[in-house]
PDB file of C-alpha atoms in Angstrom:
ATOM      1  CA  UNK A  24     129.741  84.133 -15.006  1.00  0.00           C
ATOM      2  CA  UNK A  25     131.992  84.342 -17.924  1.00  0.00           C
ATOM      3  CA  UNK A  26     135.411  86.128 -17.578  1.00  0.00           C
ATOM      4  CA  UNK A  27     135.698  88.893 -20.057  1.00  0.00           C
ATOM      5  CA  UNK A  28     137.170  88.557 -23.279  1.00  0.00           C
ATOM      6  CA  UNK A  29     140.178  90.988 -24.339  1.00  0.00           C
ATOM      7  CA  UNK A  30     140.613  90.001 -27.711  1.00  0.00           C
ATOM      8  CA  UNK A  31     139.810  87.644 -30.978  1.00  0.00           C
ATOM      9  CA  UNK A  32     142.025  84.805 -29.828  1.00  0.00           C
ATOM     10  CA  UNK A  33     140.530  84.921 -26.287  1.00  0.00           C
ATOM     11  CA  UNK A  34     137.039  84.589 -28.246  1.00  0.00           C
ATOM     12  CA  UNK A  35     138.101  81.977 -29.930  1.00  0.00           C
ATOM     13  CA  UNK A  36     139.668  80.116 -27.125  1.00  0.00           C
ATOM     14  CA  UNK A  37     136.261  80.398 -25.674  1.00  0.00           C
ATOM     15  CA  UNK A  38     134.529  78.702 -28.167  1.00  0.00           C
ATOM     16  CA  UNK A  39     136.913  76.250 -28.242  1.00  0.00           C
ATOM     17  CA  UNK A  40     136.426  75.503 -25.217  1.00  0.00           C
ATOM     18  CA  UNK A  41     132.201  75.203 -25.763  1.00  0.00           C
ATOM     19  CA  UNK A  42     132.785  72.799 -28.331  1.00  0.00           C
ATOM     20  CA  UNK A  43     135.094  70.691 -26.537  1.00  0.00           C
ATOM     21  CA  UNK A  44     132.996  70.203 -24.083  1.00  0.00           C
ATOM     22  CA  UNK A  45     129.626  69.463 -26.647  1.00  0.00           C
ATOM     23  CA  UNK A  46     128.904  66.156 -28.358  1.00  0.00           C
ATOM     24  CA  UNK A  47     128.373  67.173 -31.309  1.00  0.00           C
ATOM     25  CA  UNK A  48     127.054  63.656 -32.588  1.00  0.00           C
ATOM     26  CA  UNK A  49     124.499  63.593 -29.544  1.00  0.00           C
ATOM     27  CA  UNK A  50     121.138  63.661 -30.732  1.00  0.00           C
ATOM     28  CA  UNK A  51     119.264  66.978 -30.017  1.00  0.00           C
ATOM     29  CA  UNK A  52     115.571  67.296 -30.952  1.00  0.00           C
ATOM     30  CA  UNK A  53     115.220  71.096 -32.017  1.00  0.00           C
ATOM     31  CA  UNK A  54     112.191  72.603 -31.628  1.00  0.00           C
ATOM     32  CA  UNK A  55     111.519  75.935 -33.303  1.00  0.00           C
ATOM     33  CA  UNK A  56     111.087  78.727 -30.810  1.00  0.00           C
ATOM     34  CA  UNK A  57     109.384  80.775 -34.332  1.00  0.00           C
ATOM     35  CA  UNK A  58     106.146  82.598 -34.002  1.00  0.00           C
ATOM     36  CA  UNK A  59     104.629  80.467 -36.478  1.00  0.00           C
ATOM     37  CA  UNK A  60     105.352  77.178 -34.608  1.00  0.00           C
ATOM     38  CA  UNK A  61     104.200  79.339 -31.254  1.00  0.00           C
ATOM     39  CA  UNK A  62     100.993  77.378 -30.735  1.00  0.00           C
ATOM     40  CA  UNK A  63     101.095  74.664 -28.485  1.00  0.00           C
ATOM     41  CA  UNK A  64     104.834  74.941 -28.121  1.00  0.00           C
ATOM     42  CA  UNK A  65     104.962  74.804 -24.803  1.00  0.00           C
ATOM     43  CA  UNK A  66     102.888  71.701 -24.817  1.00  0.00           C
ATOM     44  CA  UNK A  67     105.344  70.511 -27.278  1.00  0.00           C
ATOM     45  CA  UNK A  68     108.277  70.698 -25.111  1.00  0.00           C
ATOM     46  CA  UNK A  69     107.247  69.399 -22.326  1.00  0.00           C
ATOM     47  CA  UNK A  70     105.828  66.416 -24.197  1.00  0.00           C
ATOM     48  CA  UNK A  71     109.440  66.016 -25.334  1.00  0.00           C
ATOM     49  CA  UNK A  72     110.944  66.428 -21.940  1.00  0.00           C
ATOM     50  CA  UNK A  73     108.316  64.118 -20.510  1.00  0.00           C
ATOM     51  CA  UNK A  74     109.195  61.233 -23.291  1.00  0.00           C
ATOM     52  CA  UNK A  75     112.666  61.859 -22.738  1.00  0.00           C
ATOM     53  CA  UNK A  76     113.118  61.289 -19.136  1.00  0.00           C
ATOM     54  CA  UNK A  77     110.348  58.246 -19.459  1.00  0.00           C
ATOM     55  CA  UNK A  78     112.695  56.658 -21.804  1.00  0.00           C
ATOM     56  CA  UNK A  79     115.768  57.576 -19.294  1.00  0.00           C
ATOM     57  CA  UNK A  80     117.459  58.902 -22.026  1.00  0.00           C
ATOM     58  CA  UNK A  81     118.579  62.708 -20.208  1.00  0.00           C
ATOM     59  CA  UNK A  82     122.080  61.913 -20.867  1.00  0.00           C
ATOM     60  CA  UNK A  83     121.818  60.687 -24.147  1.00  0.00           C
ATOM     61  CA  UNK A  84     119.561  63.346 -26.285  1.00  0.00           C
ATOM     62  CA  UNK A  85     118.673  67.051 -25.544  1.00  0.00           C
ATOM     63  CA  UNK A  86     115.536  68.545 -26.770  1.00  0.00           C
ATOM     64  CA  UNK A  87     115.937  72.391 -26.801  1.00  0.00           C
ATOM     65  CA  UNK A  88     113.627  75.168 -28.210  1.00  0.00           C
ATOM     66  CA  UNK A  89     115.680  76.892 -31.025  1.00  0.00           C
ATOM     67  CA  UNK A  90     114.869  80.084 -33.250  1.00  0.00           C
ATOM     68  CA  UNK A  91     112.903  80.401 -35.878  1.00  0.00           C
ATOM     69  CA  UNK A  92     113.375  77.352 -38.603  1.00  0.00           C
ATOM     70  CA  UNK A  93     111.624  79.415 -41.302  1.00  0.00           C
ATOM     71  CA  UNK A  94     109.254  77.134 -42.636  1.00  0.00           C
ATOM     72  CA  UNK A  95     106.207  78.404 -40.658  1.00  0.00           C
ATOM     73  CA  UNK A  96     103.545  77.273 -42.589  1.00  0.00           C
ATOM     74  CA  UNK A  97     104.558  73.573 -41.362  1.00  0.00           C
ATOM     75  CA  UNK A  98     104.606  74.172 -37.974  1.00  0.00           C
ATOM     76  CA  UNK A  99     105.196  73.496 -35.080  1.00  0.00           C
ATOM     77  CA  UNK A 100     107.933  71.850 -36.557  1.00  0.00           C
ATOM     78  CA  UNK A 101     111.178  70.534 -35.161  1.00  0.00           C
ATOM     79  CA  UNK A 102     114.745  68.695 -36.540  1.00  0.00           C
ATOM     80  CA  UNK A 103     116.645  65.757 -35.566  1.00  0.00           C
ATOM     81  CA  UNK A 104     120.488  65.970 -35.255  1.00  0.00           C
ATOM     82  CA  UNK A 105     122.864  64.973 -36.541  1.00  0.00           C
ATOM     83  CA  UNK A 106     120.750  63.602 -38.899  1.00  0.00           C
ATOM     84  CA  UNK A 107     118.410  66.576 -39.750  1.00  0.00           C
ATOM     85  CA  UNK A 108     115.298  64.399 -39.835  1.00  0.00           C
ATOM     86  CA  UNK A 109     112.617  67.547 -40.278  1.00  0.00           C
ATOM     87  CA  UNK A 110     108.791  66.752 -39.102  1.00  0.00           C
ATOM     88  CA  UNK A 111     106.643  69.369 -39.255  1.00  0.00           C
ATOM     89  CA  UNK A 112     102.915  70.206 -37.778  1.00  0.00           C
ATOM     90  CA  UNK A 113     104.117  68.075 -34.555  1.00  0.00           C
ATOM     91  CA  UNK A 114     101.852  67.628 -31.952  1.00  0.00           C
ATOM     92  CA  UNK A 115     102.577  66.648 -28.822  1.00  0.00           C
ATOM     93  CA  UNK A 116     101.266  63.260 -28.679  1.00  0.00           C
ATOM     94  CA  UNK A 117     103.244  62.766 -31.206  1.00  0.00           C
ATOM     95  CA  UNK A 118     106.710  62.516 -28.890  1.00  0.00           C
ATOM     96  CA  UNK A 119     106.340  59.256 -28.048  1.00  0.00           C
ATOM     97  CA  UNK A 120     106.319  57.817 -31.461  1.00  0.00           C
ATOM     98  CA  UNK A 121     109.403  60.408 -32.134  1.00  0.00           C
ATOM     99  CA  UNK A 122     111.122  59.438 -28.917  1.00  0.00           C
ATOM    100  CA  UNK A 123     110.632  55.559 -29.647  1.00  0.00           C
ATOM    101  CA  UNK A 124     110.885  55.260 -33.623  1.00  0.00           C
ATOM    102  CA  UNK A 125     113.045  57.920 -34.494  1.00  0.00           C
ATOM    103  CA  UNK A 126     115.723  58.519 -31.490  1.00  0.00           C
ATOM    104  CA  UNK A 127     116.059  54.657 -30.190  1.00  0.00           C
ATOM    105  CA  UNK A 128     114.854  52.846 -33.317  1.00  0.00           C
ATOM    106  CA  UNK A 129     116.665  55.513 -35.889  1.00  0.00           C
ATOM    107  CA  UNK A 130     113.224  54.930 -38.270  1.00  0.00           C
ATOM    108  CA  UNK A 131     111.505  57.847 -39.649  1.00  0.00           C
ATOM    109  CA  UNK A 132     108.146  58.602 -38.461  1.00  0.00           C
ATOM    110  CA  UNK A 133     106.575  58.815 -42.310  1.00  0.00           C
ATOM    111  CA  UNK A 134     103.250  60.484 -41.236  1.00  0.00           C
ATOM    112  CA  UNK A 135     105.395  63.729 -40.183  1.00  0.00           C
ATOM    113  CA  UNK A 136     107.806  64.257 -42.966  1.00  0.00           C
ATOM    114  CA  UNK A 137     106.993  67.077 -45.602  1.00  0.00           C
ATOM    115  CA  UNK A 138     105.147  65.736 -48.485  1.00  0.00           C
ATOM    116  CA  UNK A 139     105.231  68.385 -51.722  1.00  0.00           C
ATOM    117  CA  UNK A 140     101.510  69.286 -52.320  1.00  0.00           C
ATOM    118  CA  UNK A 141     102.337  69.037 -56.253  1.00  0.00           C
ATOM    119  CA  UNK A 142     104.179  66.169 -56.431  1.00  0.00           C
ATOM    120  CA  UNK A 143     103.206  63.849 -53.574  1.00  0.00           C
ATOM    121  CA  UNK A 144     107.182  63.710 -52.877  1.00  0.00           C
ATOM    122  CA  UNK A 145     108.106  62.887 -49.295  1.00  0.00           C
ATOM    123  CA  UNK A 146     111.125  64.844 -47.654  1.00  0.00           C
ATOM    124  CA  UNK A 147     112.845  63.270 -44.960  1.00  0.00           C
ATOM    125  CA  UNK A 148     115.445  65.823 -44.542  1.00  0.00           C
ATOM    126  CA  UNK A 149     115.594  69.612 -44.231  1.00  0.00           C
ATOM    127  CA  UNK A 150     117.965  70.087 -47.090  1.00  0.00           C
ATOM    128  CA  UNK A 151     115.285  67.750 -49.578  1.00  0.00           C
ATOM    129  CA  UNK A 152     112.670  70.276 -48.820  1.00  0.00           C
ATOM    130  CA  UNK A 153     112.443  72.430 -51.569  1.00  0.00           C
ATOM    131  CA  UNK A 154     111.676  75.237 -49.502  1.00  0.00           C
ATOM    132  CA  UNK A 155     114.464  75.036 -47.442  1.00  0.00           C
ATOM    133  CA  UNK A 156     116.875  73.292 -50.978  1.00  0.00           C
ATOM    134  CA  UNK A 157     116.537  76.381 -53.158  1.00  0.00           C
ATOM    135  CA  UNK A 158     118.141  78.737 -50.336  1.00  0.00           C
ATOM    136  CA  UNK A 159     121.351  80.011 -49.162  1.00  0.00           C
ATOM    137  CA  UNK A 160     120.162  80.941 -45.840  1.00  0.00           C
ATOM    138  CA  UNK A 161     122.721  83.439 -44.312  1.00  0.00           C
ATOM    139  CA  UNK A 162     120.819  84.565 -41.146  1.00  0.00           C
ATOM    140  CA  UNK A 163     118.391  81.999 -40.570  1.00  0.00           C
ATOM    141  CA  UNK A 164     120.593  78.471 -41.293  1.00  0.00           C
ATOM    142  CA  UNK A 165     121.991  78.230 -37.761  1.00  0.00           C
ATOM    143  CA  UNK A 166     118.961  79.422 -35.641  1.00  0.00           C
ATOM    144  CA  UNK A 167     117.854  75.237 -35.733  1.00  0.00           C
ATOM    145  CA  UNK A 168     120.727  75.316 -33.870  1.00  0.00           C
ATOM    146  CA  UNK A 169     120.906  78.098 -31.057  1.00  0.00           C
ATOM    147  CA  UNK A 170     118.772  77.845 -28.131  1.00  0.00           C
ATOM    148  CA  UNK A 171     118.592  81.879 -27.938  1.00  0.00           C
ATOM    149  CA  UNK A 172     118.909  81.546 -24.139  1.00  0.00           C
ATOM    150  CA  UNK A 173     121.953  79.991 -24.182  1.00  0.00           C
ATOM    151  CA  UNK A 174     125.206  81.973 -25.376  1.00  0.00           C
ATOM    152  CA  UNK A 175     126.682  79.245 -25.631  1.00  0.00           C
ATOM    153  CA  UNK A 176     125.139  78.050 -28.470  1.00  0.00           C
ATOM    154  CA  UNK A 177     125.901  81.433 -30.411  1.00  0.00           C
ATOM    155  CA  UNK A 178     129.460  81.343 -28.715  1.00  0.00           C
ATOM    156  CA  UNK A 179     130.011  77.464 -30.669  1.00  0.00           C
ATOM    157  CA  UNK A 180     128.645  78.448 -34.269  1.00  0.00           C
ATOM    158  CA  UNK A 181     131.196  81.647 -34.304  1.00  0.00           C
ATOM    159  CA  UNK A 182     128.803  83.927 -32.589  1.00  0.00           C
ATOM    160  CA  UNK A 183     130.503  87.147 -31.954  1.00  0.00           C
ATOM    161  CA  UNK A 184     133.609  87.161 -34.074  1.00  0.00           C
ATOM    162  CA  UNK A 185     132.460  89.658 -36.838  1.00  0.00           C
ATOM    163  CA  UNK A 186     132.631  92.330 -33.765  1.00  0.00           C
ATOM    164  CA  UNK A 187     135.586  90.837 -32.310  1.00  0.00           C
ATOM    165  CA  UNK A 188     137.086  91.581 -35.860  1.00  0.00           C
ATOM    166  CA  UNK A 189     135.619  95.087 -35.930  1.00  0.00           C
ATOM    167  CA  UNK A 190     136.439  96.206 -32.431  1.00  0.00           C
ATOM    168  CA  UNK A 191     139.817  94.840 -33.102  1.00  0.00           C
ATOM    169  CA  UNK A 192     141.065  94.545 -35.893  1.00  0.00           C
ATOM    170  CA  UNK A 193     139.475  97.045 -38.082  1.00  0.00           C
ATOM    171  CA  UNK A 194     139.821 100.998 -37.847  1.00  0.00           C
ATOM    172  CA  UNK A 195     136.437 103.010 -37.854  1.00  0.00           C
ATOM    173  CA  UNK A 196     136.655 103.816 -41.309  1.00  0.00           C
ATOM    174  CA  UNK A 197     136.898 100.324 -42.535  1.00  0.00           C
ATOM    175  CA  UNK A 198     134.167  99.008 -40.326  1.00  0.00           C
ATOM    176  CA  UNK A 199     132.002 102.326 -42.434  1.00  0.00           C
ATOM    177  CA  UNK A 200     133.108 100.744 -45.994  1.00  0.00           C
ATOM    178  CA  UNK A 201     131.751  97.296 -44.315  1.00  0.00           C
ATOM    179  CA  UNK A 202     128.516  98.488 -43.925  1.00  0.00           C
ATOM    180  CA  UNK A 203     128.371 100.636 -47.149  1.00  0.00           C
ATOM    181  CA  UNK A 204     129.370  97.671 -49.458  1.00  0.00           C
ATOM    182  CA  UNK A 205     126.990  95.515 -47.665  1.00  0.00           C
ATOM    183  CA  UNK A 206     124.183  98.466 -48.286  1.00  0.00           C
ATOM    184  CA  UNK A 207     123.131  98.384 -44.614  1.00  0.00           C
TER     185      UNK A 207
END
């Protein structure tokens, strides 16, 4: 159990201390946890976790269920980091090939990349997608990278420190001009 946390520099201690302890250059295969990648998730991830262990590579790649990635249409559909390799409509035969090519080979699997329906255009990476390249995506750009069960994850992206700034830092009527100005 985590000890309670008294004030912003104790928060940020904390996640100090997360990120210290993460490898950030480990690849993680994130799957998105989205309703519109729901179907045949499950199958997904174990297929993943299956490949994985077959492979013996536990300690050297996570594959974790994320939030929603946003591009639902495509699903399931999952990224590769640090890269950000993005496949989308995944199936879970297809974790071998992704497992072998892609995570021990570092080859892209060119059958599962986004292709752009009007110009034939392959997109290896999220940020080529146009989709994904035409957004500033303030809520959903760091859910690819939180497994919500894990606080943890929120705890290493800066999770929590807008409260910790308006619980302590900020009087009552401040926090009320916040939240006007942002017309919430």
């Amino acid at each position: 159990m985590m000890a309670r946390i008294h004030s912003a520099a104790e928060l940020e201690e904390v996640r100090k201390g997360i990120l210290s302890k993460k490898d950030l250059n480990k690849p993680c295969v994130a799957i998105c946890g989205g309703i519109g990648c729901l179907g045949g998730r499950e199958s997904l991830i174990r297929a993943f976790e299956e490949e994985v262990e077959k492979q013996s590579l536990e300690s050297k790649v996570d594959v974790r269920v994320t939030g929603c990635h946003g591009f639902c249409a495509q699903g399931p559909n999952l990224v590769i980091y640090p890269e950000e390799i993005c496949y989308v409509k995944v199936r879970p035969e297809d974790a071998s090939e992704i497992v072998s090519q892609t995570l021990i080979r570092k080859k892209v699997v060119d059958r599962l990349v986004y292709t752009d329906p009007n110009t034939g255009q392959k997109a290896v990476y999220q940020s080529e997608i146009p989709f994904y390249n035409k957004q500033t995506r303030h809520l959903l750009g760091k859910n690819p990278k939180i497994d919500p069960r894990s606080i943890d994850d929120y705890l290493a992206i800066g999770g929590y420190s807008s409260l910790a700034k308006a619980l302590l830092q900020m009087s009552p009527e401040q926090v009320l001009e916040e939240v006007k100005k942002a017309n919430l």
